[in-house]
Amino acid sequence: MEPLTTRHHRSLAMLVLVTLIGAGLLTFAQPASLTVLSREGRKPLPIAAINSLDYVAVDDINTAFGTTSREDRLAGGLTLTLRGRSIVLTVDQNVVSVSGRLVNLPAPPVRRDNRWFVPVEFLPRAMSLLLDTRLDLRRAARLLIVGDVRVPRVVARVDAGTTNVAVTFEITPNTEARVTAQAGRLVVQFEADVLDLALPSLPPQTFLTGLTAGDTPNTVVLTTGPRYASYRVTTSQADAGSGRLTVDLLPAATTDAPAAPAGPPPDARLVIPSQAPSTGLRTVVIDPGHGGEELGTQGAKGTLEKDVTLSVARRLRTLIESRLGAKVFLTREDDRTVSLDDRSAFANNHQADVFLSIHANSAVRPALKGAEVYFLTVERADAEARKRAGDQATTLPALGGGSREIDLILWETAQARYLEQSAALAGFVEQALAASVEMSPRAVQQAPFRVLVGANMPAALVEIGYLSNAEQETQLASGTYQDQVAQALLDALIKFRGFLEH
Ligand SMILES: [Zn+2]
């Protein structure tokens, strides 16, 4: 009999696990299946992890491709047959014979629980010969593409503004698409057989209530919401081989309704849907500190922090756009007052992959100088986030029926789940800055900066120098120093992108 203590420990471990998942601190591997894309559409092919490799069961292959298999238990072999051709597998042999032709596998077939399993590479290497059809295994996307199917990669983004919502599709390779309006929805139809589709979760807004794969495998459906009145389509070349199509959802021109508040609506203020973990650096939000009535700190010669931060942010934007190919948004484009919470809300609404707040420092002691980098203090926010996120995990009714699990976390503690990535980001910023400008003795620090707390992505704050130091005030006001800082921040973001992509 199982001792009671073991069971107790097991349920305790489960509770801890559930709590961690609730806080979004653990992410599970993707569902264990390949999606098989063919002209007939898409179907799943289950994957099993064996010896930390991806395997597929032969009986699942039979179901997917119409092959039949026969086991020869005495010989320890299995034969897969289709239209008079055959593949012979042997347990413990990582070479298989396809109609007499030898094909290598990265690992041998495995026989387990009366089922045979082969490494996924079996599909492009051996099955393609049997089927006499190209099988393209795209491991990262967990796709198996059968035959000469046109399968562009389509990655959608949703940018929620106060007066519109823009849905942008990055299409690789560039593929024609057209948009048609139907009752309550817009249908984007691509000149393709099937789409290798990545759809984001929707930010809180009322233009768009659904973004889903369409009824046919080459379409995407935008379900429009109450604020939607019309749409506008623009296309452009993203870069060599890729195209971009943007569908702008617009409100009625005559609306007298007050403009939606910047950031999420008040009732959604406390909760934001979790996003998939970052896998790249596609959108950067730069936050030029202060602005408008808030001057920030001021140098003896009259240099204002709010002017320096905006100038550095603009220089950095230009560098990122030309060198990193990422989209860049500034929390303010000009000299205006923006609240701290609206700055992180802005980054969340743009689904930024990174948030960088730029400031200049000040101290009573005029000798203090050098740049400093901050990310959020761990302890309190972290503990709070775990506790409260667990309480808030909720199942929401999904549009079109059914329900979906959404991991809701509190707005105030959004940053807590990215502390590790933020720490890495701060490290890269410190390294890059140290290579070109003077650093303060305490170059990387943690502090509970309000502007970082609500950011639902890796975030850091940079103090690029001390305006209270005479020498540094001159530097901070100069284009040369501002360019050096911008260049260093770009270098840091390039490193950070590598870190995110591993
Ligand atoms: Zn400041």
JSON list of N, CA and C in Angstrom, two decimals, residues 55 89 93-96 103-109 117-123 125-126:
[
{"chain": "A", "resi": 55, "resn": "TYR", "atom": "N", "xyz": [9.08, 11.12, -30.84]},
{"chain": "A", "resi": 55, "resn": "TYR", "atom": "CA", "xyz": [8.73, 9.92, -31.58]},
{"chain": "A", "resi": 55, "resn": "TYR", "atom": "C", "xyz": [7.26, 9.96, -32.02]},
{"chain": "A", "resi": 89, "resn": "LEU", "atom": "N", "xyz": [11.47, -1.92, -40.66]},
{"chain": "A", "resi": 89, "resn": "LEU", "atom": "CA", "xyz": [12.07, -1.38, -39.44]},
{"chain": "A", "resi": 89, "resn": "LEU", "atom": "C", "xyz": [12.54, -2.53, -38.58]},
{"chain": "A", "resi": 93, "resn": "GLN", "atom": "N", "xyz": [17.78, -0.77, -34.50]},
{"chain": "A", "resi": 93, "resn": "GLN", "atom": "CA", "xyz": [18.56, -0.42, -35.69]},
{"chain": "A", "resi": 93, "resn": "GLN", "atom": "C", "xyz": [18.16, 0.98, -36.13]},
{"chain": "A", "resi": 94, "resn": "ASN", "atom": "N", "xyz": [19.12, 1.91, -36.22]},
{"chain": "A", "resi": 94, "resn": "ASN", "atom": "CA", "xyz": [18.71, 3.23, -36.66]},
{"chain": "A", "resi": 94, "resn": "ASN", "atom": "C", "xyz": [18.84, 3.41, -38.17]},
{"chain": "A", "resi": 95, "resn": "VAL", "atom": "N", "xyz": [18.88, 2.27, -38.88]},
{"chain": "A", "resi": 95, "resn": "VAL", "atom": "CA", "xyz": [18.81, 2.30, -40.33]},
{"chain": "A", "resi": 95, "resn": "VAL", "atom": "C", "xyz": [17.55, 1.55, -40.74]},
{"chain": "A", "resi": 96, "resn": "VAL", "atom": "N", "xyz": [16.74, 2.16, -41.60]},
{"chain": "A", "resi": 96, "resn": "VAL", "atom": "CA", "xyz": [15.56, 1.47, -42.10]},
{"chain": "A", "resi": 96, "resn": "VAL", "atom": "C", "xyz": [15.70, 1.29, -43.60]},
{"chain": "A", "resi": 103, "resn": "VAL", "atom": "N", "xyz": [17.93, 4.18, -45.20]},
{"chain": "A", "resi": 103, "resn": "VAL", "atom": "CA", "xyz": [17.76, 5.55, -44.70]},
{"chain": "A", "resi": 103, "resn": "VAL", "atom": "C", "xyz": [18.14, 5.58, -43.23]},
{"chain": "A", "resi": 104, "resn": "ASN", "atom": "N", "xyz": [18.94, 6.59, -42.86]},
{"chain": "A", "resi": 104, "resn": "ASN", "atom": "CA", "xyz": [19.36, 6.74, -41.46]},
{"chain": "A", "resi": 104, "resn": "ASN", "atom": "C", "xyz": [18.35, 7.50, -40.63]},
{"chain": "A", "resi": 105, "resn": "LEU", "atom": "N", "xyz": [18.19, 7.06, -39.39]},
{"chain": "A", "resi": 105, "resn": "LEU", "atom": "CA", "xyz": [17.38, 7.82, -38.44]},
{"chain": "A", "resi": 105, "resn": "LEU", "atom": "C", "xyz": [18.29, 8.27, -37.30]},
{"chain": "A", "resi": 106, "resn": "PRO", "atom": "N", "xyz": [17.94, 9.33, -36.60]},
{"chain": "A", "resi": 106, "resn": "PRO", "atom": "CA", "xyz": [18.79, 9.80, -35.49]},
{"chain": "A", "resi": 106, "resn": "PRO", "atom": "C", "xyz": [18.80, 8.84, -34.31]},
{"chain": "A", "resi": 107, "resn": "ALA", "atom": "N", "xyz": [17.79, 7.96, -34.24]},
{"chain": "A", "resi": 107, "resn": "ALA", "atom": "CA", "xyz": [17.71, 6.98, -33.16]},
{"chain": "A", "resi": 107, "resn": "ALA", "atom": "C", "xyz": [16.90, 5.80, -33.67]},
{"chain": "A", "resi": 108, "resn": "PRO", "atom": "N", "xyz": [17.08, 4.62, -33.10]},
{"chain": "A", "resi": 108, "resn": "PRO", "atom": "CA", "xyz": [16.35, 3.45, -33.58]},
{"chain": "A", "resi": 108, "resn": "PRO", "atom": "C", "xyz": [14.87, 3.48, -33.21]},
{"chain": "A", "resi": 109, "resn": "PRO", "atom": "N", "xyz": [14.02, 2.70, -33.93]},
{"chain": "A", "resi": 109, "resn": "PRO", "atom": "CA", "xyz": [12.62, 2.55, -33.53]},
{"chain": "A", "resi": 109, "resn": "PRO", "atom": "C", "xyz": [12.54, 1.92, -32.14]},
{"chain": "A", "resi": 117, "resn": "PHE", "atom": "N", "xyz": [7.24, 2.81, -32.19]},
{"chain": "A", "resi": 117, "resn": "PHE", "atom": "CA", "xyz": [7.44, 4.25, -32.31]},
{"chain": "A", "resi": 117, "resn": "PHE", "atom": "C", "xyz": [8.69, 4.51, -33.15]},
{"chain": "A", "resi": 118, "resn": "VAL", "atom": "N", "xyz": [8.62, 5.54, -33.98]},
{"chain": "A", "resi": 118, "resn": "VAL", "atom": "CA", "xyz": [9.79, 5.94, -34.78]},
{"chain": "A", "resi": 118, "resn": "VAL", "atom": "C", "xyz": [10.08, 7.42, -34.52]},
{"chain": "A", "resi": 119, "resn": "PRO", "atom": "N", "xyz": [11.35, 7.81, -34.60]},
{"chain": "A", "resi": 119, "resn": "PRO", "atom": "CA", "xyz": [11.67, 9.25, -34.45]},
{"chain": "A", "resi": 119, "resn": "PRO", "atom": "C", "xyz": [10.95, 10.06, -35.53]},
{"chain": "A", "resi": 120, "resn": "VAL", "atom": "N", "xyz": [10.57, 11.31, -35.20]},
{"chain": "A", "resi": 120, "resn": "VAL", "atom": "CA", "xyz": [9.81, 12.11, -36.17]},
{"chain": "A", "resi": 120, "resn": "VAL", "atom": "C", "xyz": [10.54, 12.27, -37.50]},
{"chain": "A", "resi": 121, "resn": "GLU", "atom": "N", "xyz": [11.87, 12.21, -37.48]},
{"chain": "A", "resi": 121, "resn": "GLU", "atom": "CA", "xyz": [12.64, 12.34, -38.72]},
{"chain": "A", "resi": 121, "resn": "GLU", "atom": "C", "xyz": [12.31, 11.23, -39.72]},
{"chain": "A", "resi": 122, "resn": "PHE", "atom": "N", "xyz": [11.73, 10.16, -39.20]},
{"chain": "A", "resi": 122, "resn": "PHE", "atom": "CA", "xyz": [11.29, 9.07, -40.07]},
{"chain": "A", "resi": 122, "resn": "PHE", "atom": "C", "xyz": [10.34, 9.60, -41.15]},
{"chain": "A", "resi": 123, "resn": "LEU", "atom": "N", "xyz": [9.55, 10.63, -40.79]},
{"chain": "A", "resi": 123, "resn": "LEU", "atom": "CA", "xyz": [8.54, 11.13, -41.72]},
{"chain": "A", "resi": 123, "resn": "LEU", "atom": "C", "xyz": [9.17, 11.75, -42.96]},
{"chain": "A", "resi": 125, "resn": "ARG", "atom": "N", "xyz": [12.31, 11.57, -43.92]},
{"chain": "A", "resi": 125, "resn": "ARG", "atom": "CA", "xyz": [13.39, 10.78, -44.52]},
{"chain": "A", "resi": 125, "resn": "ARG", "atom": "C", "xyz": [12.89, 9.48, -45.16]},
{"chain": "A", "resi": 126, "resn": "ALA", "atom": "N", "xyz": [11.96, 8.81, -44.50]},
{"chain": "A", "resi": 126, "resn": "ALA", "atom": "CA", "xyz": [11.54, 7.49, -45.00]},
{"chain": "A", "resi": 126, "resn": "ALA", "atom": "C", "xyz": [10.13, 7.53, -45.59]}
]
